[in-house]
Amino acid sequence: MAPFLAYEDKGPDTHRVPLVLVHGHPFDRTMWAPQLERFPGTRRVVAPDLRGYGASPTTPAVADFSAFARDIEALLDELKVESFVLAGLSMGGQIVMDCYRLFPERVRGLVLADTFPAAETPEGVRTRDAMADRLLAEGMRGYADEVLERMVAPYASAEVKAHVHGMMTATAPEGAAAALRARARRPDYTALLPRVCLPALVVVGADDTFTPVSDALALHAALPDAELHIVDGAAHMPNLERPEVFDAALEEFLARVDARQPSPAPPRL
C-alpha cells in the first residue's frame, strides 16, 4: 500500500544504476535537495517522503520498523525501478539496512551516512518512547530548537540551519512519534553487515555527536567491501553541510557501482 508515499522521481532511465535516497528523522525528502539537484543529470533518482513525514500521510501509522522498507519496496515496484543503489542518513541508513535484509536481490550498492547498525538499548527504548510522548504533548518546535546545532554543526550556514529547522518543525508529531516507537524496537543489523556482498559507502561528519566517527569506523570495518569518507566541517548532515564533498564521494562510488556487473542474488536472511 505504499505508492501513497509522496516522492521525487527525477532524471532519465539510462545504463547507470538508479539512486534511491532515504531521509532521516525528523526530516523529509528535501533533506536531499543538493543531491536531487546534482545527480538526476546522469541517472534516475527517487526520493520518497517516509510514511508520517513530509507530504506522505501519517496514517496508517508505522507500528513496525520494517514497514518503512516495505513502503519503499512497493513504491519502487510502482515506479518500475528494478535494481538500485540505496542511500540513507541516520534513521534512513537503518531503513536502508532493513531494505537489504528484506530484498537484497534488488540492491546494487549501499550508502550509509551518519548511522549505526545496533539495536536499541533498554535505556534507548525508554528515551525514544519518552520523546514520542513529549512530541505528541508539545509539538516539534521545542525539540527542533534543542537539537538543531547537533543535527548540523553550530558553525553551519544560516541557510542550512533554517532548512533543517524548517523540516523538523513541519513534521507531524504523530508521524514522528510513531516512527520513534518503531525505531526503538528495530532489529539489530550487526550480524547482517558481514554478509553484504556488494559495494558500500560509509560517510560521517567529523563533528557528528549523534553517530560519531567511531560508529562509522566500526560500520566500515564490518562491511566486506566498503569505502569510508569522513567529512570535515560537518556534523550529522554532511550532505547538506558540505554537499560538494559528500557529492564527490557519492559520485565516485556510483561510478564504481555502474562499472560492476550484478552479482548473483544473495539469499534472503
mmCIF file of N, CA and C in Angstrom, residues 100-206:
data_model
loop_
_atom_site.group_PDB
_atom_site.id
_atom_site.type_symbol
_atom_site.label_atom_id
_atom_site.label_comp_id
_atom_site.label_asym_id
_atom_site.label_seq_id
_atom_site.Cartn_x
_atom_site.Cartn_y
_atom_site.Cartn_z
ATOM 1 N N TYR A 100 17.959 -4.013 2.710
ATOM 2 C CA TYR A 100 18.874 -5.071 2.285
ATOM 3 C C TYR A 100 18.519 -6.396 2.955
ATOM 4 N N ARG A 101 18.099 -6.343 4.195
ATOM 5 C CA ARG A 101 17.673 -7.567 4.886
ATOM 6 C C ARG A 101 16.487 -8.210 4.190
ATOM 7 N N LEU A 102 15.558 -7.400 3.705
ATOM 8 C CA LEU A 102 14.299 -7.917 3.177
ATOM 9 C C LEU A 102 14.327 -8.207 1.676
ATOM 10 N N PHE A 103 15.048 -7.402 0.885
ATOM 11 C CA PHE A 103 15.085 -7.660 -0.561
ATOM 12 C C PHE A 103 16.481 -7.374 -1.120
ATOM 13 N N PRO A 104 17.469 -8.152 -0.681
ATOM 14 C CA PRO A 104 18.855 -7.911 -1.102
ATOM 15 C C PRO A 104 19.091 -8.099 -2.584
ATOM 16 N N GLU A 105 18.261 -8.925 -3.224
ATOM 17 C CA GLU A 105 18.481 -9.228 -4.640
ATOM 18 C C GLU A 105 18.283 -8.021 -5.538
ATOM 19 N N ARG A 106 17.658 -6.963 -5.036
ATOM 20 C CA ARG A 106 17.396 -5.773 -5.852
ATOM 21 C C ARG A 106 18.423 -4.665 -5.637
ATOM 22 N N VAL A 107 19.271 -4.826 -4.651
ATOM 23 C CA VAL A 107 20.166 -3.743 -4.233
ATOM 24 C C VAL A 107 21.531 -3.916 -4.893
ATOM 25 N N ARG A 108 22.037 -2.835 -5.492
ATOM 26 C CA ARG A 108 23.338 -2.861 -6.175
ATOM 27 C C ARG A 108 24.444 -2.193 -5.363
ATOM 28 N N GLY A 109 24.075 -1.391 -4.393
ATOM 29 C CA GLY A 109 25.070 -0.716 -3.558
ATOM 30 C C GLY A 109 24.372 -0.047 -2.390
ATOM 31 N N LEU A 110 25.105 0.154 -1.296
ATOM 32 C CA LEU A 110 24.573 0.789 -0.095
ATOM 33 C C LEU A 110 25.399 2.023 0.243
ATOM 34 N N VAL A 111 24.712 3.108 0.566
ATOM 35 C CA VAL A 111 25.354 4.309 1.090
ATOM 36 C C VAL A 111 24.772 4.540 2.475
ATOM 37 N N LEU A 112 25.636 4.463 3.489
ATOM 38 C CA LEU A 112 25.214 4.551 4.888
ATOM 39 C C LEU A 112 25.883 5.765 5.501
ATOM 40 N N ALA A 113 25.093 6.796 5.743
ATOM 41 C CA ALA A 113 25.634 8.070 6.220
ATOM 42 C C ALA A 113 25.173 8.333 7.650
ATOM 43 N N ASP A 114 26.130 8.604 8.533
ATOM 44 C CA ASP A 114 25.836 9.044 9.893
ATOM 45 C C ASP A 114 24.779 8.144 10.538
ATOM 46 N N THR A 115 25.090 6.852 10.572
ATOM 47 C CA THR A 115 24.150 5.866 11.077
ATOM 48 C C THR A 115 24.904 4.769 11.807
ATOM 49 N N PHE A 116 24.174 3.828 12.401
ATOM 50 C CA PHE A 116 24.797 2.701 13.092
ATOM 51 C C PHE A 116 23.838 1.517 13.059
ATOM 52 N N PRO A 117 24.351 0.267 13.174
ATOM 53 C CA PRO A 117 23.514 -0.905 12.938
ATOM 54 C C PRO A 117 22.876 -1.525 14.173
ATOM 55 N N ALA A 118 23.357 -1.215 15.357
ATOM 56 C CA ALA A 118 22.939 -1.959 16.546
ATOM 57 C C ALA A 118 21.486 -1.686 16.909
ATOM 58 N N ALA A 119 20.869 -2.672 17.550
ATOM 59 C CA ALA A 119 19.524 -2.486 18.099
ATOM 60 C C ALA A 119 19.580 -1.489 19.256
ATOM 61 N N GLU A 120 18.430 -0.982 19.620
ATOM 62 C CA GLU A 120 18.355 -0.014 20.713
ATOM 63 C C GLU A 120 18.624 -0.686 22.052
ATOM 64 N N THR A 121 19.287 0.015 22.932
ATOM 65 C CA THR A 121 19.477 -0.466 24.302
ATOM 66 C C THR A 121 18.179 -0.265 25.091
ATOM 67 N N PRO A 122 18.009 -0.948 26.226
ATOM 68 C CA PRO A 122 16.813 -0.701 27.047
ATOM 69 C C PRO A 122 16.667 0.769 27.427
ATOM 70 N N GLU A 123 17.766 1.421 27.759
ATOM 71 C CA GLU A 123 17.698 2.851 28.070
ATOM 72 C C GLU A 123 17.270 3.651 26.845
ATOM 73 N N GLY A 124 17.796 3.258 25.677
ATOM 74 C CA GLY A 124 17.425 3.941 24.450
ATOM 75 C C GLY A 124 15.950 3.786 24.121
ATOM 76 N N VAL A 125 15.396 2.606 24.380
ATOM 77 C CA VAL A 125 13.960 2.399 24.162
ATOM 78 C C VAL A 125 13.162 3.352 25.035
ATOM 79 N N ARG A 126 13.537 3.447 26.303
ATOM 80 C CA ARG A 126 12.818 4.345 27.214
ATOM 81 C C ARG A 126 12.944 5.799 26.759
ATOM 82 N N THR A 127 14.138 6.183 26.300
ATOM 83 C CA THR A 127 14.354 7.563 25.864
ATOM 84 C C THR A 127 13.520 7.895 24.637
ATOM 85 N N ARG A 128 13.488 6.983 23.655
ATOM 86 C CA ARG A 128 12.710 7.244 22.439
ATOM 87 C C ARG A 128 11.209 7.260 22.743
ATOM 88 N N ASP A 129 10.765 6.360 23.607
ATOM 89 C CA ASP A 129 9.348 6.373 23.977
ATOM 90 C C ASP A 129 8.983 7.673 24.699
ATOM 91 N N ALA A 130 9.864 8.126 25.578
ATOM 92 C CA ALA A 130 9.595 9.378 26.297
ATOM 93 C C ALA A 130 9.574 10.562 25.337
ATOM 94 N N MET A 131 10.466 10.552 24.355
ATOM 95 C CA MET A 131 10.466 11.631 23.374
ATOM 96 C C MET A 131 9.198 11.589 22.523
ATOM 97 N N ALA A 132 8.739 10.396 22.176
ATOM 98 C CA ALA A 132 7.490 10.285 21.429
ATOM 99 C C ALA A 132 6.338 10.901 22.217
ATOM 100 N N ASP A 133 6.286 10.605 23.504
ATOM 101 C CA ASP A 133 5.244 11.203 24.350
ATOM 102 C C ASP A 133 5.367 12.725 24.368
ATOM 103 N N ARG A 134 6.592 13.204 24.459
ATOM 104 C CA ARG A 134 6.804 14.651 24.511
ATOM 105 C C ARG A 134 6.364 15.326 23.212
ATOM 106 N N LEU A 135 6.719 14.751 22.080
ATOM 107 C CA LEU A 135 6.346 15.361 20.805
ATOM 108 C C LEU A 135 4.837 15.428 20.646
ATOM 109 N N LEU A 136 4.140 14.392 21.085
ATOM 110 C CA LEU A 136 2.684 14.406 20.999
ATOM 111 C C LEU A 136 2.080 15.472 21.916
ATOM 112 N N ALA A 137 2.718 15.679 23.062
ATOM 113 C CA ALA A 137 2.186 16.641 24.025
ATOM 114 C C ALA A 137 2.544 18.076 23.681
ATOM 115 N N GLU A 138 3.761 18.295 23.149
ATOM 116 C CA GLU A 138 4.284 19.650 23.000
ATOM 117 C C GLU A 138 4.447 20.095 21.554
ATOM 118 N N GLY A 139 4.432 19.168 20.602
ATOM 119 C CA GLY A 139 4.745 19.537 19.231
ATOM 120 C C GLY A 139 6.242 19.475 18.965
ATOM 121 N N MET A 140 6.655 19.909 17.790
ATOM 122 C CA MET A 140 8.025 19.707 17.306
ATOM 123 C C MET A 140 8.968 20.867 17.596
ATOM 124 N N ARG A 141 8.455 22.075 17.851
ATOM 125 C CA ARG A 141 9.338 23.240 17.855
ATOM 126 C C ARG A 141 10.376 23.200 18.983
ATOM 127 N N GLY A 142 9.978 22.853 20.188
ATOM 128 C CA GLY A 142 10.944 22.824 21.285
ATOM 129 C C GLY A 142 12.062 21.836 21.020
ATOM 130 N N TYR A 143 11.700 20.661 20.532
ATOM 131 C CA TYR A 143 12.700 19.656 20.184
ATOM 132 C C TYR A 143 13.618 20.174 19.082
ATOM 133 N N ALA A 144 13.036 20.776 18.061
ATOM 134 C CA ALA A 144 13.845 21.298 16.952
ATOM 135 C C ALA A 144 14.827 22.349 17.434
ATOM 136 N N ASP A 145 14.374 23.235 18.310
ATOM 137 C CA ASP A 145 15.267 24.263 18.848
ATOM 138 C C ASP A 145 16.436 23.632 19.599
ATOM 139 N N GLU A 146 16.156 22.594 20.366
ATOM 140 C CA GLU A 146 17.182 21.972 21.201
ATOM 141 C C GLU A 146 18.255 21.255 20.404
ATOM 142 N N VAL A 147 17.846 20.545 19.351
ATOM 143 C CA VAL A 147 18.797 19.665 18.662
ATOM 144 C C VAL A 147 19.374 20.262 17.387
ATOM 145 N N LEU A 148 18.933 21.449 16.996
ATOM 146 C CA LEU A 148 19.365 21.991 15.702
ATOM 147 C C LEU A 148 20.879 21.994 15.566
ATOM 148 N N GLU A 149 21.591 22.471 16.582
ATOM 149 C CA GLU A 149 23.045 22.593 16.467
ATOM 150 C C GLU A 149 23.779 21.308 16.847
ATOM 151 N N ARG A 150 23.048 20.207 16.888
ATOM 152 C CA ARG A 150 23.653 18.880 16.847
ATOM 153 C C ARG A 150 23.356 18.221 15.496
ATOM 154 N N MET A 151 22.177 18.502 14.957
ATOM 155 C CA MET A 151 21.864 17.982 13.628
ATOM 156 C C MET A 151 22.844 18.538 12.605
ATOM 157 N N VAL A 152 23.070 19.843 12.675
ATOM 158 C CA VAL A 152 24.125 20.477 11.886
ATOM 159 C C VAL A 152 25.051 21.185 12.854
ATOM 160 N N ALA A 153 26.264 21.400 12.442
ATOM 161 C CA ALA A 153 27.252 21.997 13.339
ATOM 162 C C ALA A 153 26.871 23.438 13.678
ATOM 163 N N PRO A 154 27.262 23.912 14.865
ATOM 164 C CA PRO A 154 26.973 25.301 15.228
ATOM 165 C C PRO A 154 27.478 26.311 14.210
ATOM 166 N N TYR A 155 28.540 25.947 13.499
ATOM 167 C CA TYR A 155 29.132 26.862 12.519
ATOM 168 C C TYR A 155 28.508 26.707 11.128
ATOM 169 N N ALA A 156 27.471 25.871 10.985
ATOM 170 C CA ALA A 156 26.812 25.723 9.684
ATOM 171 C C ALA A 156 26.193 27.047 9.252
ATOM 172 N N SER A 157 25.963 27.189 7.952
ATOM 173 C CA SER A 157 25.400 28.432 7.432
ATOM 174 C C SER A 157 23.979 28.643 7.941
ATOM 175 N N ALA A 158 23.568 29.901 7.984
ATOM 176 C CA ALA A 158 22.210 30.221 8.409
ATOM 177 C C ALA A 158 21.183 29.582 7.481
ATOM 178 N N GLU A 159 21.494 29.492 6.210
ATOM 179 C CA GLU A 159 20.573 28.888 5.248
ATOM 180 C C GLU A 159 20.354 27.415 5.547
ATOM 181 N N VAL A 160 21.439 26.698 5.824
ATOM 182 C CA VAL A 160 21.322 25.274 6.143
ATOM 183 C C VAL A 160 20.556 25.088 7.448
ATOM 184 N N LYS A 161 20.870 25.902 8.452
ATOM 185 C CA LYS A 161 20.151 25.797 9.721
ATOM 186 C C LYS A 161 18.664 26.038 9.536
ATOM 187 N N ALA A 162 18.311 27.039 8.742
ATOM 188 C CA ALA A 162 16.900 27.345 8.522
ATOM 189 C C ALA A 162 16.194 26.190 7.811
ATOM 190 N N HIS A 163 16.863 25.589 6.834
ATOM 191 C CA HIS A 163 16.287 24.455 6.119
ATOM 192 C C HIS A 163 16.028 23.291 7.070
ATOM 193 N N VAL A 164 17.014 22.948 7.881
ATOM 194 C CA VAL A 164 16.883 21.804 8.789
ATOM 195 C C VAL A 164 15.818 22.080 9.850
ATOM 196 N N HIS A 165 15.829 23.272 10.421
ATOM 197 C CA HIS A 165 14.833 23.619 11.427
ATOM 198 C C HIS A 165 13.425 23.598 10.819
ATOM 199 N N GLY A 166 13.306 24.072 9.594
ATOM 200 C CA GLY A 166 12.008 24.073 8.930
ATOM 201 C C GLY A 166 11.478 22.678 8.675
ATOM 202 N N MET A 167 12.344 21.757 8.288
ATOM 203 C CA MET A 167 11.905 20.381 8.099
ATOM 204 C C MET A 167 11.410 19.783 9.404
ATOM 205 N N MET A 168 12.147 20.024 10.471
ATOM 206 C CA MET A 168 11.766 19.444 11.764
ATOM 207 C C MET A 168 10.434 19.987 12.248
ATOM 208 N N THR A 169 10.257 21.290 12.167
ATOM 209 C CA THR A 169 9.021 21.870 12.698
ATOM 210 C C THR A 169 7.820 21.572 11.804
ATOM 211 N N ALA A 170 8.053 21.257 10.539
ATOM 212 C CA ALA A 170 6.953 20.916 9.635
ATOM 213 C C ALA A 170 6.507 19.467 9.770
ATOM 214 N N THR A 171 7.292 18.637 10.442
ATOM 215 C CA THR A 171 6.944 17.225 10.599
ATOM 216 C C THR A 171 5.764 17.077 11.551
ATOM 217 N N ALA A 172 4.832 16.218 11.199
ATOM 218 C CA ALA A 172 3.680 15.966 12.062
ATOM 219 C C ALA A 172 4.132 15.228 13.315
ATOM 220 N N PRO A 173 3.798 15.701 14.509
ATOM 221 C CA PRO A 173 4.190 14.992 15.734
ATOM 222 C C PRO A 173 3.716 13.542 15.757
ATOM 223 N N GLU A 174 2.540 13.284 15.189
ATOM 224 C CA GLU A 174 2.023 11.913 15.201
ATOM 225 C C GLU A 174 2.918 10.980 14.382
ATOM 226 N N GLY A 175 3.389 11.464 13.227
ATOM 227 C CA GLY A 175 4.282 10.648 12.410
ATOM 228 C C GLY A 175 5.627 10.441 13.073
ATOM 229 N N ALA A 176 6.181 11.520 13.642
ATOM 230 C CA ALA A 176 7.470 11.423 14.304
ATOM 231 C C ALA A 176 7.412 10.498 15.508
ATOM 232 N N ALA A 177 6.324 10.592 16.290
ATOM 233 C CA ALA A 177 6.190 9.758 17.485
ATOM 234 C C ALA A 177 6.066 8.288 17.121
ATOM 235 N N ALA A 178 5.263 7.983 16.105
ATOM 236 C CA ALA A 178 5.109 6.587 15.681
ATOM 237 C C ALA A 178 6.440 6.023 15.205
ATOM 238 N N ALA A 179 7.181 6.821 14.448
ATOM 239 C CA ALA A 179 8.479 6.362 13.954
ATOM 240 C C ALA A 179 9.456 6.131 15.094
ATOM 241 N N LEU A 180 9.455 7.001 16.098
ATOM 242 C CA LEU A 180 10.340 6.823 17.242
ATOM 243 C C LEU A 180 10.058 5.509 17.962
ATOM 244 N N ARG A 181 8.792 5.198 18.150
ATOM 245 C CA ARG A 181 8.451 3.954 18.839
ATOM 246 C C ARG A 181 8.850 2.728 18.006
ATOM 247 N N ALA A 182 8.624 2.791 16.703
ATOM 248 C CA ALA A 182 9.017 1.680 15.837
ATOM 249 C C ALA A 182 10.538 1.554 15.779
ATOM 250 N N ARG A 183 11.213 2.674 15.690
ATOM 251 C CA ARG A 183 12.669 2.648 15.613
ATOM 252 C C ARG A 183 13.278 2.096 16.901
ATOM 253 N N ALA A 184 12.665 2.391 18.021
ATOM 254 C CA ALA A 184 13.172 1.886 19.294
ATOM 255 C C ALA A 184 13.163 0.365 19.341
ATOM 256 N N ARG A 185 12.343 -0.261 18.508
ATOM 257 C CA ARG A 185 12.199 -1.716 18.520
ATOM 258 C C ARG A 185 12.696 -2.347 17.220
ATOM 259 N N ARG A 186 13.573 -1.650 16.532
ATOM 260 C CA ARG A 186 14.099 -2.138 15.256
ATOM 261 C C ARG A 186 15.016 -3.345 15.489
ATOM 262 N N PRO A 187 15.257 -4.122 14.432
ATOM 263 C CA PRO A 187 16.195 -5.249 14.557
ATOM 264 C C PRO A 187 17.634 -4.770 14.745
ATOM 265 N N ASP A 188 18.463 -5.697 15.152
ATOM 266 C CA ASP A 188 19.909 -5.473 15.182
ATOM 267 C C ASP A 188 20.470 -5.929 13.837
ATOM 268 N N TYR A 189 21.136 -5.011 13.124
ATOM 269 C CA TYR A 189 21.672 -5.337 11.801
ATOM 270 C C TYR A 189 23.150 -5.736 11.838
ATOM 271 N N THR A 190 23.719 -5.849 13.019
ATOM 272 C CA THR A 190 25.155 -6.098 13.133
ATOM 273 C C THR A 190 25.560 -7.389 12.437
ATOM 274 N N ALA A 191 24.803 -8.453 12.645
ATOM 275 C CA ALA A 191 25.157 -9.732 12.026
ATOM 276 C C ALA A 191 24.940 -9.730 10.520
ATOM 277 N N LEU A 192 24.121 -8.822 10.035
ATOM 278 C CA LEU A 192 23.868 -8.729 8.594
ATOM 279 C C LEU A 192 25.066 -8.177 7.835
ATOM 280 N N LEU A 193 25.776 -7.235 8.447
ATOM 281 C CA LEU A 193 26.793 -6.469 7.716
ATOM 282 C C LEU A 193 27.868 -7.333 7.070
ATOM 283 N N PRO A 194 28.446 -8.334 7.753
ATOM 284 C CA PRO A 194 29.486 -9.136 7.094
ATOM 285 C C PRO A 194 28.981 -9.930 5.903
ATOM 286 N N ARG A 195 27.662 -10.031 5.741
ATOM 287 C CA ARG A 195 27.070 -10.787 4.636
ATOM 288 C C ARG A 195 26.702 -9.896 3.456
ATOM 289 N N VAL A 196 26.982 -8.616 3.551
ATOM 290 C CA VAL A 196 26.632 -7.678 2.472
ATOM 291 C C VAL A 196 27.621 -7.884 1.324
ATOM 292 N N CYS A 197 27.152 -8.503 0.255
ATOM 293 C CA CYS A 197 28.049 -8.905 -0.834
ATOM 294 C C CYS A 197 27.965 -7.925 -1.996
ATOM 295 N N LEU A 198 28.088 -6.640 -1.683
ATOM 296 C CA LEU A 198 28.081 -5.614 -2.721
ATOM 297 C C LEU A 198 28.791 -4.383 -2.176
ATOM 298 N N PRO A 199 29.124 -3.436 -3.043
ATOM 299 C CA PRO A 199 29.874 -2.260 -2.579
ATOM 300 C C PRO A 199 29.055 -1.406 -1.621
ATOM 301 N N ALA A 200 29.757 -0.811 -0.675
ATOM 302 C CA ALA A 200 29.119 0.086 0.286
ATOM 303 C C ALA A 200 29.991 1.315 0.472
ATOM 304 N N LEU A 201 29.327 2.412 0.772
ATOM 305 C CA LEU A 201 29.999 3.665 1.083
ATOM 306 C C LEU A 201 29.516 4.118 2.450
ATOM 307 N N VAL A 202 30.442 4.338 3.367
ATOM 308 C CA VAL A 202 30.135 4.835 4.708
ATOM 309 C C VAL A 202 30.619 6.278 4.786
ATOM 310 N N VAL A 203 29.731 7.183 5.164
ATOM 311 C CA VAL A 203 30.053 8.606 5.251
ATOM 312 C C VAL A 203 29.657 9.096 6.640
ATOM 313 N N VAL A 204 30.461 9.990 7.202
ATOM 314 C CA VAL A 204 30.129 10.572 8.502
ATOM 315 C C VAL A 204 30.714 11.969 8.591
ATOM 316 N N GLY A 205 29.983 12.868 9.229
ATOM 317 C CA GLY A 205 30.519 14.182 9.527
ATOM 318 C C GLY A 205 31.523 14.100 10.668
ATOM 319 N N ALA A 206 32.637 14.763 10.532
ATOM 320 C CA ALA A 206 33.695 14.679 11.537
ATOM 321 C C ALA A 206 33.232 15.160 12.903
#
